[in-house]
CSV table of C-alpha atoms in Angstrom, one decimal:
chain,number,residue,atom,x,y,z
A,1,MET,CA,-47.5,-2.3,-76.8
A,2,LYS,CA,-44.2,-3.6,-75.5
A,3,ASN,CA,-43.8,-0.6,-73.2
A,4,GLN,CA,-47.4,-1.0,-72.0
A,5,GLY,CA,-46.8,-4.6,-71.2
A,6,LYS,CA,-43.6,-3.8,-69.4
A,7,ARG,CA,-45.4,-1.1,-67.3
A,8,ASP,CA,-48.2,-3.6,-66.4
A,9,HIS,CA,-45.5,-6.2,-65.5
A,10,ASP,CA,-43.6,-3.7,-63.4
A,11,ARG,CA,-46.7,-2.5,-61.7
A,12,GLY,CA,-47.7,-6.0,-60.8
A,13,PHE,CA,-44.3,-6.7,-59.3
A,14,GLY,CA,-44.4,-3.3,-57.5
A,15,HIS,CA,-47.3,-4.6,-55.4
A,16,LEU,CA,-45.5,-7.8,-54.6
A,17,PRO,CA,-43.7,-6.5,-51.4
A,18,TRP,CA,-47.1,-5.4,-50.0
A,19,PHE,CA,-48.7,-8.8,-50.8
A,20,LEU,CA,-45.7,-10.5,-49.1
A,21,LEU,CA,-46.0,-8.2,-46.1
A,22,LEU,CA,-49.8,-8.8,-45.8
A,23,ALA,CA,-49.2,-12.6,-46.2
A,24,LEU,CA,-46.6,-12.5,-43.4
A,25,LEU,CA,-48.9,-10.5,-41.1
A,26,GLY,CA,-51.7,-13.0,-41.9
A,27,VAL,CA,-49.4,-15.9,-40.9
A,28,LEU,CA,-48.5,-14.2,-37.7
A,29,GLY,CA,-52.2,-13.5,-37.0
A,30,LEU,CA,-53.0,-17.2,-37.7
A,31,ALA,CA,-50.2,-18.2,-35.3
A,32,VAL,CA,-51.7,-16.1,-32.5
A,33,VAL,CA,-55.1,-17.6,-33.2
A,34,ILE,CA,-53.8,-21.2,-33.2
A,35,ASN,CA,-51.8,-20.6,-30.0
A,36,VAL,CA,-54.7,-19.0,-28.1
A,37,MET,CA,-57.3,-21.4,-29.3
A,38,ASN,CA,-55.0,-24.3,-28.2
A,39,ALA,CA,-54.9,-22.8,-24.7
A,40,MET,CA,-58.7,-22.4,-24.7
A,41,SER,CA,-59.1,-26.1,-25.7
A,42,ILE,CA,-57.1,-27.0,-22.6
A,43,ARG,CA,-59.0,-24.6,-20.4
A,44,ILE,CA,-62.4,-25.7,-21.5
A,45,ALA,CA,-62.4,-29.0,-19.6
A,46,TYR,CA,-60.8,-27.6,-16.4
A,47,PRO,CA,-63.1,-28.8,-13.6
A,48,LEU,CA,-62.9,-25.8,-11.3
A,49,ASP,CA,-63.7,-22.1,-11.8
A,50,LEU,CA,-61.3,-20.2,-14.1
A,51,GLU,CA,-62.6,-16.9,-12.8
A,52,TRP,CA,-64.6,-16.1,-9.7
A,53,MET,CA,-67.9,-15.3,-11.5
A,54,GLU,CA,-68.1,-18.7,-13.3
A,55,GLY,CA,-69.7,-20.6,-10.4
A,56,ALA,CA,-72.0,-17.7,-9.6
A,57,ILE,CA,-73.2,-17.6,-13.2
A,58,LEU,CA,-74.1,-21.3,-13.0
A,59,LEU,CA,-76.1,-20.6,-9.9
A,60,HIS,CA,-77.9,-17.8,-11.7
A,61,THR,CA,-78.6,-20.2,-14.6
A,62,GLN,CA,-79.9,-22.8,-12.2
A,63,ARG,CA,-82.4,-20.3,-10.8
A,64,VAL,CA,-83.6,-19.8,-14.4
A,65,ILE,CA,-83.9,-23.5,-14.9
A,66,ASP,CA,-85.9,-23.8,-11.6
A,67,GLY,CA,-88.2,-21.0,-12.7
A,68,LYS,CA,-87.0,-18.6,-9.9
A,69,SER,CA,-86.6,-14.9,-10.4
A,70,LEU,CA,-83.0,-13.6,-10.9
A,71,TYR,CA,-83.8,-10.1,-9.7
A,72,THR,CA,-84.9,-10.4,-6.1
A,73,GLU,CA,-84.1,-8.5,-2.9
A,74,PRO,CA,-80.5,-9.4,-1.9
A,75,SER,CA,-80.3,-12.3,0.6
A,76,VAL,CA,-77.8,-14.8,1.9
A,77,GLU,CA,-79.1,-17.3,-0.7
A,78,HIS,CA,-78.9,-15.0,-3.8
A,79,ILE,CA,-77.5,-11.6,-4.8
A,80,ALA,CA,-78.1,-10.9,-8.5
A,81,PHE,CA,-75.3,-9.7,-10.8
A,82,ALA,CA,-76.1,-6.4,-12.5
A,83,TYR,CA,-76.5,-8.0,-15.9
A,84,THR,CA,-79.4,-8.6,-18.2
A,85,PRO,CA,-80.5,-12.2,-18.3
A,86,LEU,CA,-80.1,-13.6,-21.9
A,87,TYR,CA,-76.8,-15.4,-21.4
A,88,MET,CA,-78.3,-17.3,-18.4
A,89,ILE,CA,-81.5,-18.1,-20.4
A,90,VAL,CA,-79.6,-19.4,-23.4
A,91,LEU,CA,-77.3,-21.4,-21.1
A,92,GLY,CA,-80.3,-22.8,-19.2
A,93,GLY,CA,-81.9,-23.8,-22.5
A,94,LEU,CA,-78.8,-25.6,-23.7
A,95,SER,CA,-78.5,-27.4,-20.4
A,96,ALA,CA,-81.7,-29.3,-21.2
A,97,ILE,CA,-79.6,-31.2,-23.8
A,98,THR,CA,-76.3,-31.8,-22.0
A,99,GLY,CA,-76.9,-30.8,-18.4
A,100,LEU,CA,-75.6,-27.6,-16.7
A,101,SER,CA,-71.8,-27.5,-16.4
A,102,LEU,CA,-68.8,-25.2,-16.6
A,103,LYS,CA,-67.8,-26.9,-19.8
A,104,LEU,CA,-71.2,-26.0,-21.4
A,105,GLY,CA,-70.9,-22.4,-20.5
A,106,ARG,CA,-67.3,-22.2,-21.9
A,107,LEU,CA,-68.5,-23.9,-25.1
A,108,LEU,CA,-71.2,-21.3,-25.5
A,109,SER,CA,-68.5,-18.6,-25.2
A,110,LEU,CA,-66.1,-20.4,-27.5
A,111,PHE,CA,-68.8,-20.8,-30.3
A,112,SER,CA,-69.7,-17.1,-29.9
A,113,LEU,CA,-66.0,-16.3,-30.4
A,114,LEU,CA,-65.9,-18.5,-33.6
A,115,GLY,CA,-69.0,-16.6,-34.8
A,116,ILE,CA,-67.2,-13.3,-34.4
A,117,PHE,CA,-64.4,-14.6,-36.6
A,118,ILE,CA,-66.8,-15.7,-39.2
A,119,ILE,CA,-68.4,-12.3,-39.2
A,120,MET,CA,-64.9,-10.7,-39.6
A,121,GLY,CA,-64.3,-12.9,-42.6
A,122,LEU,CA,-67.7,-12.2,-44.2
A,123,SER,CA,-67.2,-8.5,-43.7
A,124,LEU,CA,-63.8,-8.5,-45.4
A,125,PHE,CA,-65.1,-10.8,-48.2
A,126,ARG,CA,-68.0,-8.5,-48.9
A,127,SER,CA,-65.7,-5.4,-48.8
A,128,LEU,CA,-62.9,-6.8,-51.1
A,129,ASN,CA,-65.3,-8.8,-53.3
A,130,PRO,CA,-62.7,-11.4,-54.3
A,131,ARG,CA,-65.0,-13.7,-56.1
A,132,ARG,CA,-62.9,-16.2,-58.1
A,133,LYS,CA,-59.7,-14.1,-58.2
A,134,LEU,CA,-56.9,-15.8,-56.4
A,135,LEU,CA,-55.0,-12.8,-55.0
A,136,PRO,CA,-57.9,-10.9,-53.6
A,137,LEU,CA,-59.2,-14.2,-52.0
A,138,LEU,CA,-55.8,-14.8,-50.4
A,139,LEU,CA,-55.8,-11.2,-49.3
A,140,THR,CA,-59.2,-11.6,-47.7
A,141,CYS,CA,-57.9,-14.7,-45.8
A,142,SER,CA,-54.8,-12.9,-44.7
A,143,LEU,CA,-56.7,-9.9,-43.4
A,144,THR,CA,-59.2,-12.1,-41.6
A,145,ALA,CA,-56.3,-14.0,-39.9
A,146,MET,CA,-54.8,-10.6,-39.0
A,147,ALA,CA,-58.1,-9.3,-37.6
A,148,ALA,CA,-58.6,-12.5,-35.5
A,149,GLY,CA,-55.0,-12.4,-34.3
A,150,LEU,CA,-55.4,-8.7,-33.2
A,151,PHE,CA,-58.6,-9.6,-31.5
A,152,LEU,CA,-57.0,-12.4,-29.5
A,153,GLY,CA,-53.6,-10.7,-29.1
A,154,ASP,CA,-54.5,-9.1,-25.8
A,155,PHE,CA,-56.3,-12.3,-24.5
A,156,LEU,CA,-54.0,-12.6,-21.4
A,157,PHE,CA,-53.5,-8.9,-20.8
A,158,THR,CA,-57.3,-8.2,-20.6
A,159,GLY,CA,-58.1,-11.0,-18.1
A,160,ALA,CA,-58.5,-14.1,-20.4
A,161,TRP,CA,-62.2,-13.9,-20.2
A,162,LEU,CA,-63.3,-14.7,-23.8
A,163,ASP,CA,-63.7,-18.5,-23.2
A,164,ILE,CA,-65.2,-18.6,-19.7
A,165,VAL,CA,-68.7,-18.8,-18.3
A,166,ARG,CA,-69.5,-15.1,-18.7
A,167,ASN,CA,-71.9,-13.2,-20.9
A,168,ASP,CA,-69.3,-11.0,-22.6
A,169,THR,CA,-68.4,-13.1,-25.7
A,170,LEU,CA,-72.0,-13.9,-26.6
A,171,TYR,CA,-72.7,-10.2,-26.1
A,172,LEU,CA,-69.9,-9.2,-28.5
A,173,PHE,CA,-71.0,-11.8,-31.1
A,174,LEU,CA,-74.5,-10.3,-31.1
A,175,VAL,CA,-73.1,-6.8,-31.4
A,176,PHE,CA,-70.9,-7.8,-34.3
A,177,LEU,CA,-73.8,-9.6,-36.0
A,178,GLY,CA,-76.1,-6.6,-35.6
A,179,LEU,CA,-73.6,-4.1,-36.9
A,180,TYR,CA,-72.6,-6.3,-39.8
A,181,LEU,CA,-76.2,-6.6,-40.9
A,182,LEU,CA,-76.7,-2.9,-40.6
A,183,VAL,CA,-73.6,-2.0,-42.7
A,184,GLU,CA,-74.2,-4.6,-45.3
A,185,ASN,CA,-78.0,-4.6,-45.6
A,186,GLY,CA,-79.2,-1.5,-43.6
A,187,ASP,CA,-80.8,0.0,-46.7
A,188,THR,CA,-83.3,-2.9,-46.8
A,189,LEU,CA,-86.3,-3.5,-44.6
A,190,SER,CA,-85.1,-7.0,-43.6
A,191,GLY,CA,-81.6,-5.8,-42.9
A,192,SER,CA,-82.8,-3.0,-40.6
A,193,LEU,CA,-85.2,-5.3,-38.8
A,194,PHE,CA,-82.7,-8.1,-38.2
A,195,SER,CA,-79.9,-5.6,-37.3
A,196,GLY,CA,-82.2,-4.2,-34.6
A,197,LEU,CA,-83.2,-7.6,-33.4
A,198,PHE,CA,-79.6,-8.7,-32.8
A,199,LEU,CA,-78.6,-5.4,-31.2
A,200,ALA,CA,-81.6,-5.7,-28.9
A,201,LEU,CA,-80.6,-9.3,-28.0
A,202,ALA,CA,-77.1,-7.9,-27.3
A,203,PHE,CA,-78.7,-5.5,-24.9
A,204,TRP,CA,-80.5,-8.3,-23.1
A,205,THR,CA,-77.1,-10.1,-22.9
A,206,LYS,CA,-75.2,-7.1,-21.5
A,207,GLN,CA,-76.8,-3.7,-21.1
A,208,THR,CA,-73.7,-1.8,-22.3
A,209,ALA,CA,-74.9,-2.7,-25.8
A,210,VAL,CA,-77.0,0.5,-25.6
A,211,VAL,CA,-73.8,2.4,-26.7
A,212,PHE,CA,-73.7,0.3,-30.0
A,213,ILE,CA,-77.5,0.8,-30.4
A,214,LEU,CA,-77.1,4.5,-30.3
A,215,ALA,CA,-74.2,4.4,-32.7
A,216,ALA,CA,-76.2,2.2,-35.0
A,217,GLY,CA,-79.1,4.7,-35.0
A,218,LEU,CA,-76.7,7.5,-35.8
A,219,TYR,CA,-75.1,5.5,-38.7
A,220,GLN,CA,-78.6,4.7,-40.1
A,221,LEU,CA,-79.6,8.3,-39.8
A,222,PHE,CA,-76.9,9.3,-42.3
A,223,SER,CA,-76.6,6.2,-44.4
A,224,SER,CA,-80.3,5.2,-44.9
A,225,PRO,CA,-82.6,7.6,-43.0
A,226,ARG,CA,-85.8,6.1,-44.5
A,227,MET,CA,-85.0,2.8,-42.8
A,228,LEU,CA,-84.2,4.3,-39.4
A,229,PRO,CA,-87.8,4.0,-38.1
A,230,TRP,CA,-87.7,0.2,-38.8
A,231,LEU,CA,-84.4,-0.1,-36.9
A,232,VAL,CA,-85.8,1.8,-34.0
A,233,LEU,CA,-89.1,-0.3,-34.1
A,234,SER,CA,-87.1,-3.5,-34.0
A,235,VAL,CA,-84.9,-2.5,-31.1
A,236,ALA,CA,-87.8,-1.0,-29.2
A,237,THR,CA,-90.0,-4.1,-29.7
A,238,ILE,CA,-87.4,-6.4,-28.1
A,239,THR,CA,-86.0,-4.1,-25.4
A,240,LEU,CA,-89.1,-2.4,-24.0
């Protein structure tokens, strides 16, 4: 019994360096998140365009508010971006509450980014299943901070576009949400339908979501083929 207890004790301490390493990486990830989010909080109230498309996106949104078509023959007055319209529709709907502004568009992107982080945490929580155990729970928090830090680590190097008036961050949030529901609940009817719904909405936010829709269909074909028709039906109903 003593030898067994000693082996368990040694085995527990043998994992300690890994826990410390993961904790350190989690702290570093959290530091990146805090630093970038602090920069975003300053940028959000900047009164001028942070990127050349911001003002044009607001003009597109104003056309939605005014009931005008986005996709018309190019003219001096309006040339449509080659994007699907959901971001502008959502932004136009929110503007009924606060008025249309650069700040509102940036807030929409920022809340979409926070939604992505929540999905990361939920995915890790479901995968590690920490429940009430302290160490797995701390590990989940550390890995979530690492994932968020890696996601934001190239913020400046890729154009600093996550917090601006563009459709990209809302699009990524909808993709993350659709894929999360597929992986976690794709073997159920509701999971397949809601996964298809959010992936279809991602398509209507940015058409490159079609790549993720095809990947989701392939995943469903092998993981839960009997639910594939429901996923296809959900996507097709919204996109066609």
